[in-house]
């Protein structure tokens, strides 16, 4: 991560703009089923990020007389509305007054059979190492989540196994492969987030929103200006894994009982907590109203196949993207040939176009083959 941060500091506005275009193209190509819909989601997220004062000349834009919008759309309201309340509305619309409870699996009487022995753990050391490497590499690429890493690690473990027919029937190597890759993605997601300020998935988008709320701007300068925060994040990540293990072992029965509660009670309670949180963060009912507007928007986007994750990531990067674009246009001054003196930018832009074309055509071929 520090090496990437040093490289990022040497990048000019044109390279930064090209890098963000490349990141958007990768995310749009790998998230969802339609590249064009993901590009539209990213474009709409960038448009919503223009609400407020212009970053260069402080000209008000799209505020419609509301002084609350001078600083832009409230980040907390947008994030909770799109990610939390929209999902609550989606789930509540399917309840229809029916009380559903969790499926309770039969409990084994032999408690020792539930635990992984040291011999079993040592036998899986190669599988765990392979899965960790796969999860780290894929986690550092924006747009790839833990699911992709888990599937690839599982396929790799199955291919390397002497008994591939036992995968899917309880082979411990399959479990070790998926879980090691899944756990490694979380730490690797911090690489593009901290060094470039680009969130790669939903979890990273939530982390960057929390940092922005507290006035911390992720990016290459973060390593120079707030180095102690970086080590604090690494320490928190290690502690989170320990606490995750403890909470899983101690509170598993309690968490299982919570999900037995009727959804008609859980979701209204969660909605109330979201409203209270937004009101405390913004200090007015205007933020709550904005939250519900984006909740409806997120609900409709999900219903019509547009990615909410791409929208949120584009919204977070909107101000930096606009500033880099404006500075790049000023440097070019109408002369596109200046790009020839920026080979890194050309490579990134070409890679962005290639990724959109490759993944777009690949999905079309997949759909055509399924229809045939």
Short mmCIF file of C-alpha atoms in Angstrom, two decimals:
data_model
loop_
_atom_site.label_atom_id
_atom_site.label_comp_id
_atom_site.label_asym_id
_atom_site.label_seq_id
_atom_site.Cartn_x
_atom_site.Cartn_y
_atom_site.Cartn_z
CA UNK A 1 0.00 0.00 0.00
CA UNK A 2 2.76 2.57 0.76
CA UNK A 3 4.37 1.80 -2.62
CA UNK A 4 1.08 2.47 -4.42
CA UNK A 5 0.65 5.67 -2.41
CA UNK A 6 4.08 6.91 -3.54
CA UNK A 7 3.15 6.25 -7.17
CA UNK A 8 -0.18 8.02 -6.70
CA UNK A 9 1.60 11.14 -5.42
CA UNK A 10 3.52 11.34 -8.70
CA UNK A 11 0.33 11.25 -10.78
CA UNK A 12 -0.99 14.47 -12.27
CA UNK A 13 -4.64 15.45 -12.84
CA UNK A 14 -4.75 13.68 -16.22
CA UNK A 15 -3.49 10.43 -14.71
CA UNK A 16 -5.87 10.74 -11.77
CA UNK A 17 -8.82 11.29 -14.12
CA UNK A 18 -7.78 8.32 -16.27
CA UNK A 19 -7.38 6.14 -13.20
CA UNK A 20 -10.88 6.98 -11.99
CA UNK A 21 -12.33 6.29 -15.45
CA UNK A 22 -10.55 2.93 -15.40
CA UNK A 23 -11.90 2.18 -11.90
CA UNK A 24 -15.45 3.03 -12.99
CA UNK A 25 -15.11 0.80 -16.05
CA UNK A 26 -13.86 -2.15 -13.98
CA UNK A 27 -16.64 -1.74 -11.43
CA UNK A 28 -19.27 -1.36 -14.15
CA UNK A 29 -17.93 -4.40 -15.99
CA UNK A 30 -17.79 -6.71 -12.98
CA UNK A 31 -20.87 -5.66 -10.99
CA UNK A 32 -24.33 -6.58 -12.22
CA UNK A 33 -25.48 -8.13 -15.48
CA UNK A 34 -25.56 -5.15 -17.84
CA UNK A 35 -22.51 -2.97 -18.48
CA UNK A 36 -24.63 -0.14 -19.90
CA UNK A 37 -26.89 -0.11 -16.84
CA UNK A 38 -23.87 0.06 -14.53
CA UNK A 39 -22.41 2.92 -16.59
CA UNK A 40 -25.76 4.70 -16.31
CA UNK A 41 -25.72 4.14 -12.53
CA UNK A 42 -22.21 5.59 -12.31
CA UNK A 43 -23.20 8.58 -14.43
CA UNK A 44 -26.24 9.28 -12.27
CA UNK A 45 -24.10 9.01 -9.14
CA UNK A 46 -21.64 11.53 -10.57
CA UNK A 47 -24.53 13.85 -11.45
CA UNK A 48 -25.93 13.73 -7.91
CA UNK A 49 -22.45 14.55 -6.61
CA UNK A 50 -22.56 17.89 -8.48
CA UNK A 51 -25.32 19.19 -6.19
CA UNK A 52 -23.94 22.02 -4.05
CA UNK A 53 -21.11 24.47 -4.60
CA UNK A 54 -18.74 24.14 -7.54
CA UNK A 55 -15.34 22.96 -6.21
CA UNK A 56 -13.44 25.57 -8.26
CA UNK A 57 -15.50 28.78 -8.26
CA UNK A 58 -18.11 28.04 -5.52
CA UNK A 59 -21.10 28.52 -7.83
CA UNK A 60 -24.32 27.00 -6.38
CA UNK A 61 -25.73 24.17 -8.51
CA UNK A 62 -29.05 22.32 -8.30
CA UNK A 63 -29.84 23.57 -4.77
CA UNK A 64 -33.39 24.76 -5.70
CA UNK A 65 -33.38 27.34 -2.92
CA UNK A 66 -32.50 24.89 -0.11
CA UNK A 67 -29.54 26.19 1.87
CA UNK A 68 -29.07 22.69 3.30
CA UNK A 69 -27.79 21.63 -0.14
CA UNK A 70 -24.97 24.18 -0.28
CA UNK A 71 -22.60 21.54 1.06
CA UNK A 72 -24.04 18.93 -1.26
CA UNK A 73 -26.42 16.07 -0.64
CA UNK A 74 -25.98 14.87 2.97
CA UNK A 75 -23.70 11.86 2.83
CA UNK A 76 -25.35 10.03 5.73
CA UNK A 77 -28.82 10.52 4.27
CA UNK A 78 -27.78 9.24 0.85
CA UNK A 79 -25.84 6.23 2.17
CA UNK A 80 -28.50 5.04 4.61
CA UNK A 81 -31.29 5.71 2.14
CA UNK A 82 -29.72 3.82 -0.76
CA UNK A 83 -28.11 0.98 1.18
CA UNK A 84 -30.28 0.42 4.25
CA UNK A 85 -33.76 1.90 3.91
CA UNK A 86 -34.13 0.80 0.27
CA UNK A 87 -33.39 -2.78 1.30
CA UNK A 88 -35.82 -2.49 4.22
CA UNK A 89 -38.56 -1.28 1.87
CA UNK A 90 -37.76 -4.11 -0.52
CA UNK A 91 -38.03 -6.72 2.22
CA UNK A 92 -41.14 -5.16 3.79
CA UNK A 93 -42.92 -5.22 0.45
CA UNK A 94 -42.60 -9.02 0.40
CA UNK A 95 -43.84 -9.68 3.96
CA UNK A 96 -47.58 -9.17 3.32
CA UNK A 97 -48.41 -9.79 6.95
CA UNK A 98 -46.93 -13.28 6.99
CA UNK A 99 -44.74 -14.18 9.94
CA UNK A 100 -41.71 -16.16 8.91
CA UNK A 101 -39.20 -17.84 11.19
CA UNK A 102 -35.77 -19.22 10.58
CA UNK A 103 -35.23 -22.83 9.62
CA UNK A 104 -33.83 -24.68 12.62
CA UNK A 105 -31.35 -27.38 11.72
CA UNK A 106 -31.10 -30.51 13.87
CA UNK A 107 -28.43 -30.21 16.51
CA UNK A 108 -25.70 -32.80 16.76
CA UNK A 109 -25.30 -34.47 20.14
CA UNK A 110 -21.58 -34.90 19.72
CA UNK A 111 -20.11 -31.48 20.49
CA UNK A 112 -16.60 -32.62 19.63
CA UNK A 113 -17.66 -33.31 16.03
CA UNK A 114 -18.43 -29.62 15.55
CA UNK A 115 -14.87 -28.49 16.23
CA UNK A 116 -11.98 -28.49 13.81
CA UNK A 117 -9.04 -30.43 15.20
CA UNK A 118 -5.47 -29.20 14.95
CA UNK A 119 -4.66 -32.09 12.61
CA UNK A 120 -7.47 -31.08 10.23
CA UNK A 121 -6.34 -27.46 10.33
CA UNK A 122 -2.73 -28.41 9.55
CA UNK A 123 -3.86 -30.61 6.67
CA UNK A 124 -5.56 -27.58 5.11
CA UNK A 125 -2.57 -25.23 5.44
CA UNK A 126 -1.84 -25.25 1.71
CA UNK A 127 -5.49 -24.66 0.83
CA UNK A 128 -5.75 -21.81 3.35
CA UNK A 129 -2.57 -20.19 2.00
CA UNK A 130 -3.79 -20.46 -1.59
CA UNK A 131 -7.20 -19.04 -0.69
CA UNK A 132 -5.61 -16.17 1.23
CA UNK A 133 -3.46 -15.22 -1.77
CA UNK A 134 -6.44 -15.37 -4.13
CA UNK A 135 -8.57 -13.28 -1.78
CA UNK A 136 -5.82 -10.68 -1.34
CA UNK A 137 -5.22 -10.29 -5.08
CA UNK A 138 -8.89 -10.10 -6.03
CA UNK A 139 -9.74 -7.89 -3.05
CA UNK A 140 -7.30 -5.24 -4.27
CA UNK A 141 -9.19 -4.97 -7.59
CA UNK A 142 -12.16 -2.55 -7.46
CA UNK A 143 -15.44 -4.22 -8.32
CA UNK A 144 -14.61 -7.75 -7.21
CA UNK A 145 -16.21 -8.79 -3.94
CA UNK A 146 -15.73 -11.75 -1.63
CA UNK A 147 -18.09 -13.93 -3.69
CA UNK A 148 -15.77 -13.90 -6.70
CA UNK A 149 -12.77 -14.71 -4.51
CA UNK A 150 -14.62 -17.53 -2.75
CA UNK A 151 -15.75 -19.16 -6.01
CA UNK A 152 -12.29 -18.90 -7.58
CA UNK A 153 -10.59 -20.27 -4.46
CA UNK A 154 -13.10 -23.13 -4.28
CA UNK A 155 -12.54 -24.01 -7.94
CA UNK A 156 -8.77 -23.86 -7.46
CA UNK A 157 -8.93 -26.14 -4.40
CA UNK A 158 -11.17 -28.60 -6.22
CA UNK A 159 -8.83 -28.71 -9.20
CA UNK A 160 -5.80 -29.31 -6.96
CA UNK A 161 -7.53 -31.97 -4.86
CA UNK A 162 -6.93 -35.69 -5.34
CA UNK A 163 -10.60 -36.30 -4.49
CA UNK A 164 -12.53 -33.61 -6.40
CA UNK A 165 -15.69 -35.72 -6.34
CA UNK A 166 -15.99 -35.14 -2.58
CA UNK A 167 -16.32 -31.37 -3.00
CA UNK A 168 -19.89 -30.34 -2.33
CA UNK A 169 -20.31 -33.25 0.06
CA UNK A 170 -18.55 -31.78 3.10
CA UNK A 171 -14.89 -31.83 2.09
CA UNK A 172 -13.10 -29.64 4.63
CA UNK A 173 -10.73 -28.29 1.98
CA UNK A 174 -13.67 -26.70 0.18
CA UNK A 175 -14.73 -24.91 3.35
CA UNK A 176 -11.15 -23.81 4.09
CA UNK A 177 -10.71 -22.49 0.54
CA UNK A 178 -13.86 -20.37 0.49
CA UNK A 179 -13.53 -19.00 4.03
CA UNK A 180 -9.83 -18.12 3.73
CA UNK A 181 -10.47 -16.23 0.49
CA UNK A 182 -13.54 -14.55 1.92
CA UNK A 183 -11.62 -13.35 4.99
CA UNK A 184 -8.65 -12.09 2.95
CA UNK A 185 -10.78 -9.83 0.75
CA UNK A 186 -11.67 -7.49 3.63
CA UNK A 187 -8.10 -6.40 4.29
CA UNK A 188 -7.17 -6.17 0.61
CA UNK A 189 -10.13 -3.86 -0.03
CA UNK A 190 -8.32 -1.23 2.03
CA UNK A 191 -5.48 -1.03 -0.52
CA UNK A 192 -7.31 0.94 -3.26
CA UNK A 193 -9.38 2.74 -0.63
CA UNK A 194 -6.48 4.13 1.40
CA UNK A 195 -3.94 4.66 -1.39
CA UNK A 196 -6.18 5.97 -4.17
CA UNK A 197 -9.39 6.88 -2.35
CA UNK A 198 -11.36 4.48 -4.55
CA UNK A 199 -13.78 2.13 -2.75
CA UNK A 200 -13.86 -1.25 -4.43
CA UNK A 201 -17.10 -2.63 -3.05
CA UNK A 202 -20.00 -1.91 -0.73
CA UNK A 203 -18.07 -2.46 2.51
CA UNK A 204 -15.29 -0.14 1.36
CA UNK A 205 -17.89 2.45 0.35
CA UNK A 206 -19.30 2.37 3.88
CA UNK A 207 -15.81 2.77 5.35
CA UNK A 208 -14.98 5.73 3.13
CA UNK A 209 -18.29 7.37 4.01
CA UNK A 210 -17.43 7.05 7.72
CA UNK A 211 -14.00 8.59 7.08
CA UNK A 212 -15.47 11.48 5.09
CA UNK A 213 -18.04 12.17 7.80
CA UNK A 214 -15.14 12.65 10.25
CA UNK A 215 -13.23 14.89 7.84
CA UNK A 216 -10.69 12.29 6.70
CA UNK A 217 -10.00 12.24 2.95
CA UNK A 218 -8.67 8.83 1.81
CA UNK A 219 -5.90 9.00 -0.76
CA UNK A 220 -2.11 9.02 -1.12
CA UNK A 221 -1.68 12.06 1.15
CA UNK A 222 -3.30 10.11 3.98
CA UNK A 223 -0.03 8.20 4.52
CA UNK A 224 1.91 11.45 4.94
CA UNK A 225 -0.56 13.58 6.86
CA UNK A 226 -2.21 10.98 9.12
CA UNK A 227 0.12 8.02 9.29
CA UNK A 228 -1.04 7.17 12.80
CA UNK A 229 -4.55 6.64 11.44
CA UNK A 230 -3.27 4.01 9.01
CA UNK A 231 -1.74 1.94 11.80
CA UNK A 232 -4.91 2.44 13.81
CA UNK A 233 -6.94 0.99 10.94
CA UNK A 234 -4.61 -2.00 10.65
CA UNK A 235 -4.87 -2.59 14.39
CA UNK A 236 -8.65 -2.26 14.25
CA UNK A 237 -8.75 -4.80 11.42
CA UNK A 238 -6.79 -7.31 13.50
CA UNK A 239 -8.97 -6.70 16.54
CA UNK A 240 -12.11 -7.02 14.40
CA UNK A 241 -11.09 -10.54 13.39
CA UNK A 242 -10.54 -11.52 17.02
CA UNK A 243 -13.82 -9.99 18.15
CA UNK A 244 -15.60 -11.61 15.21
CA UNK A 245 -14.36 -15.01 16.38
CA UNK A 246 -15.38 -14.33 19.99
CA UNK A 247 -18.81 -12.98 19.10
CA UNK A 248 -19.40 -15.92 16.79
CA UNK A 249 -18.49 -18.50 19.40
CA UNK A 250 -20.28 -16.82 22.30
CA UNK A 251 -23.31 -15.25 20.69
CA UNK A 252 -24.18 -17.70 17.93
CA UNK A 253 -27.25 -19.03 19.72
CA UNK A 254 -28.40 -15.50 20.55
CA UNK A 255 -28.03 -14.24 16.95
CA UNK A 256 -29.92 -17.30 15.70
CA UNK A 257 -32.84 -16.47 17.98
CA UNK A 258 -32.98 -12.86 16.80
CA UNK A 259 -33.71 -13.90 13.23
CA UNK A 260 -36.70 -15.92 14.45
CA UNK A 261 -38.49 -12.67 15.25
CA UNK A 262 -41.15 -11.70 12.69
CA UNK A 263 -39.84 -9.52 9.89
CA UNK A 264 -42.87 -7.29 10.36
CA UNK A 265 -41.29 -6.25 13.68
CA UNK A 266 -37.59 -6.26 12.77
CA UNK A 267 -37.77 -4.01 9.71
CA UNK A 268 -39.91 -1.19 11.18
CA UNK A 269 -37.51 -1.14 14.14
CA UNK A 270 -34.51 -0.91 11.82
CA UNK A 271 -36.22 1.86 9.85
CA UNK A 272 -36.79 3.82 13.06
CA UNK A 273 -33.11 3.49 13.98
CA UNK A 274 -32.11 4.80 10.53
CA UNK A 275 -34.37 7.82 10.94
CA UNK A 276 -32.94 8.58 14.39
CA UNK A 277 -29.37 8.22 13.13
CA UNK A 278 -29.89 10.55 10.16
CA UNK A 279 -31.66 13.13 12.31
CA UNK A 280 -28.82 13.14 14.84
CA UNK A 281 -26.20 13.38 12.08
CA UNK A 282 -27.86 16.18 10.07
CA UNK A 283 -29.70 17.97 12.87
CA UNK A 284 -32.88 18.48 10.86
CA UNK A 285 -35.80 16.68 9.28
CA UNK A 286 -34.47 17.74 5.89
CA UNK A 287 -31.85 15.00 6.11
CA UNK A 288 -34.56 12.45 6.94
CA UNK A 289 -36.57 13.57 3.90
CA UNK A 290 -33.48 13.22 1.69
CA UNK A 291 -32.94 9.73 3.11
CA UNK A 292 -36.44 8.64 2.07
CA UNK A 293 -36.00 10.18 -1.40
CA UNK A 294 -32.86 8.13 -1.96
CA UNK A 295 -34.52 5.09 -0.42
CA UNK A 296 -37.25 5.24 -3.06
CA UNK A 297 -34.60 5.87 -5.71
CA UNK A 298 -32.57 2.87 -4.55
CA UNK A 299 -35.68 0.69 -4.45
CA UNK A 300 -36.55 1.60 -8.05
CA UNK A 301 -32.97 1.16 -9.26
CA UNK A 302 -32.81 -2.34 -7.77
CA UNK A 303 -36.20 -3.22 -9.23
CA UNK A 304 -35.08 -2.25 -12.75
CA UNK A 305 -31.64 -3.85 -12.56
CA UNK A 306 -29.47 -0.78 -11.93
CA UNK A 307 -26.66 -1.23 -9.42
CA UNK A 308 -27.00 0.74 -6.19
CA UNK A 309 -23.39 -0.08 -5.29
CA UNK A 310 -22.05 1.55 -8.47
CA UNK A 311 -24.19 4.63 -7.80
CA UNK A 312 -22.88 4.98 -4.23
CA UNK A 313 -19.23 4.56 -5.26
CA UNK A 314 -19.63 7.12 -8.05
CA UNK A 315 -21.28 9.54 -5.63
CA UNK A 316 -18.37 9.24 -3.20
CA UNK A 317 -15.83 9.89 -5.96
CA UNK A 318 -17.89 12.58 -7.72
CA UNK A 319 -16.13 15.67 -6.36
CA UNK A 320 -12.64 14.30 -6.98
CA UNK A 321 -13.67 13.10 -10.44
CA UNK A 322 -15.07 16.51 -11.38
CA UNK A 323 -12.01 18.35 -10.10
CA UNK A 324 -9.63 16.02 -11.96
CA UNK A 325 -11.69 16.40 -15.14
CA UNK A 326 -11.68 20.20 -14.91
CA UNK A 327 -7.94 20.34 -14.29
CA UNK A 328 -7.28 17.92 -17.14
CA UNK A 329 -9.31 20.02 -19.57
CA UNK A 330 -7.38 23.13 -18.51
CA UNK A 331 -4.07 21.34 -19.10
CA UNK A 332 -5.12 20.02 -22.51
CA UNK A 333 -6.63 23.37 -23.54
CA UNK A 334 -8.32 21.77 -26.54
CA UNK A 335 -5.16 20.00 -27.74
CA UNK A 336 -5.70 16.24 -27.42
CA UNK A 337 -2.17 15.55 -28.70
CA UNK A 338 -0.87 16.51 -25.24
CA UNK A 339 -2.14 13.10 -24.11
CA UNK A 340 0.77 11.54 -26.02
CA UNK A 341 3.09 12.91 -23.34
CA UNK A 342 1.07 11.07 -20.68
CA UNK A 343 1.51 7.36 -21.53
CA UNK A 344 0.13 6.17 -18.19
CA UNK A 345 -3.13 8.02 -18.84
CA UNK A 346 -3.36 6.56 -22.35
CA UNK A 347 -2.84 3.03 -21.03
CA UNK A 348 -5.52 3.50 -18.36
CA UNK A 349 -8.05 4.96 -20.82
CA UNK A 350 -7.36 2.18 -23.33
CA UNK A 351 -7.75 -0.42 -20.58
CA UNK A 352 -11.05 1.15 -19.56
CA UNK A 353 -12.42 0.93 -23.09
CA UNK A 354 -11.14 -2.61 -23.51
CA UNK A 355 -12.68 -3.81 -20.23
CA UNK A 356 -16.09 -2.39 -21.14
CA UNK A 357 -15.92 -3.92 -24.63
CA UNK A 358 -14.60 -7.29 -23.44
CA UNK A 359 -16.99 -7.84 -20.58
CA UNK A 360 -19.92 -6.36 -22.51
CA UNK A 361 -19.37 -8.64 -25.49
CA UNK A 362 -18.68 -11.59 -23.18
CA UNK A 363 -22.04 -11.18 -21.46
CA UNK A 364 -23.81 -10.84 -24.81
CA UNK A 365 -22.23 -14.09 -25.97
CA UNK A 366 -23.27 -15.77 -22.72
CA UNK A 367 -26.87 -14.59 -23.08
CA UNK A 368 -26.93 -15.67 -26.74
CA UNK A 369 -25.60 -19.14 -25.90
CA UNK A 370 -28.20 -19.56 -23.13
CA UNK A 371 -31.02 -18.57 -25.48
CA UNK A 372 -29.73 -20.95 -28.12
#
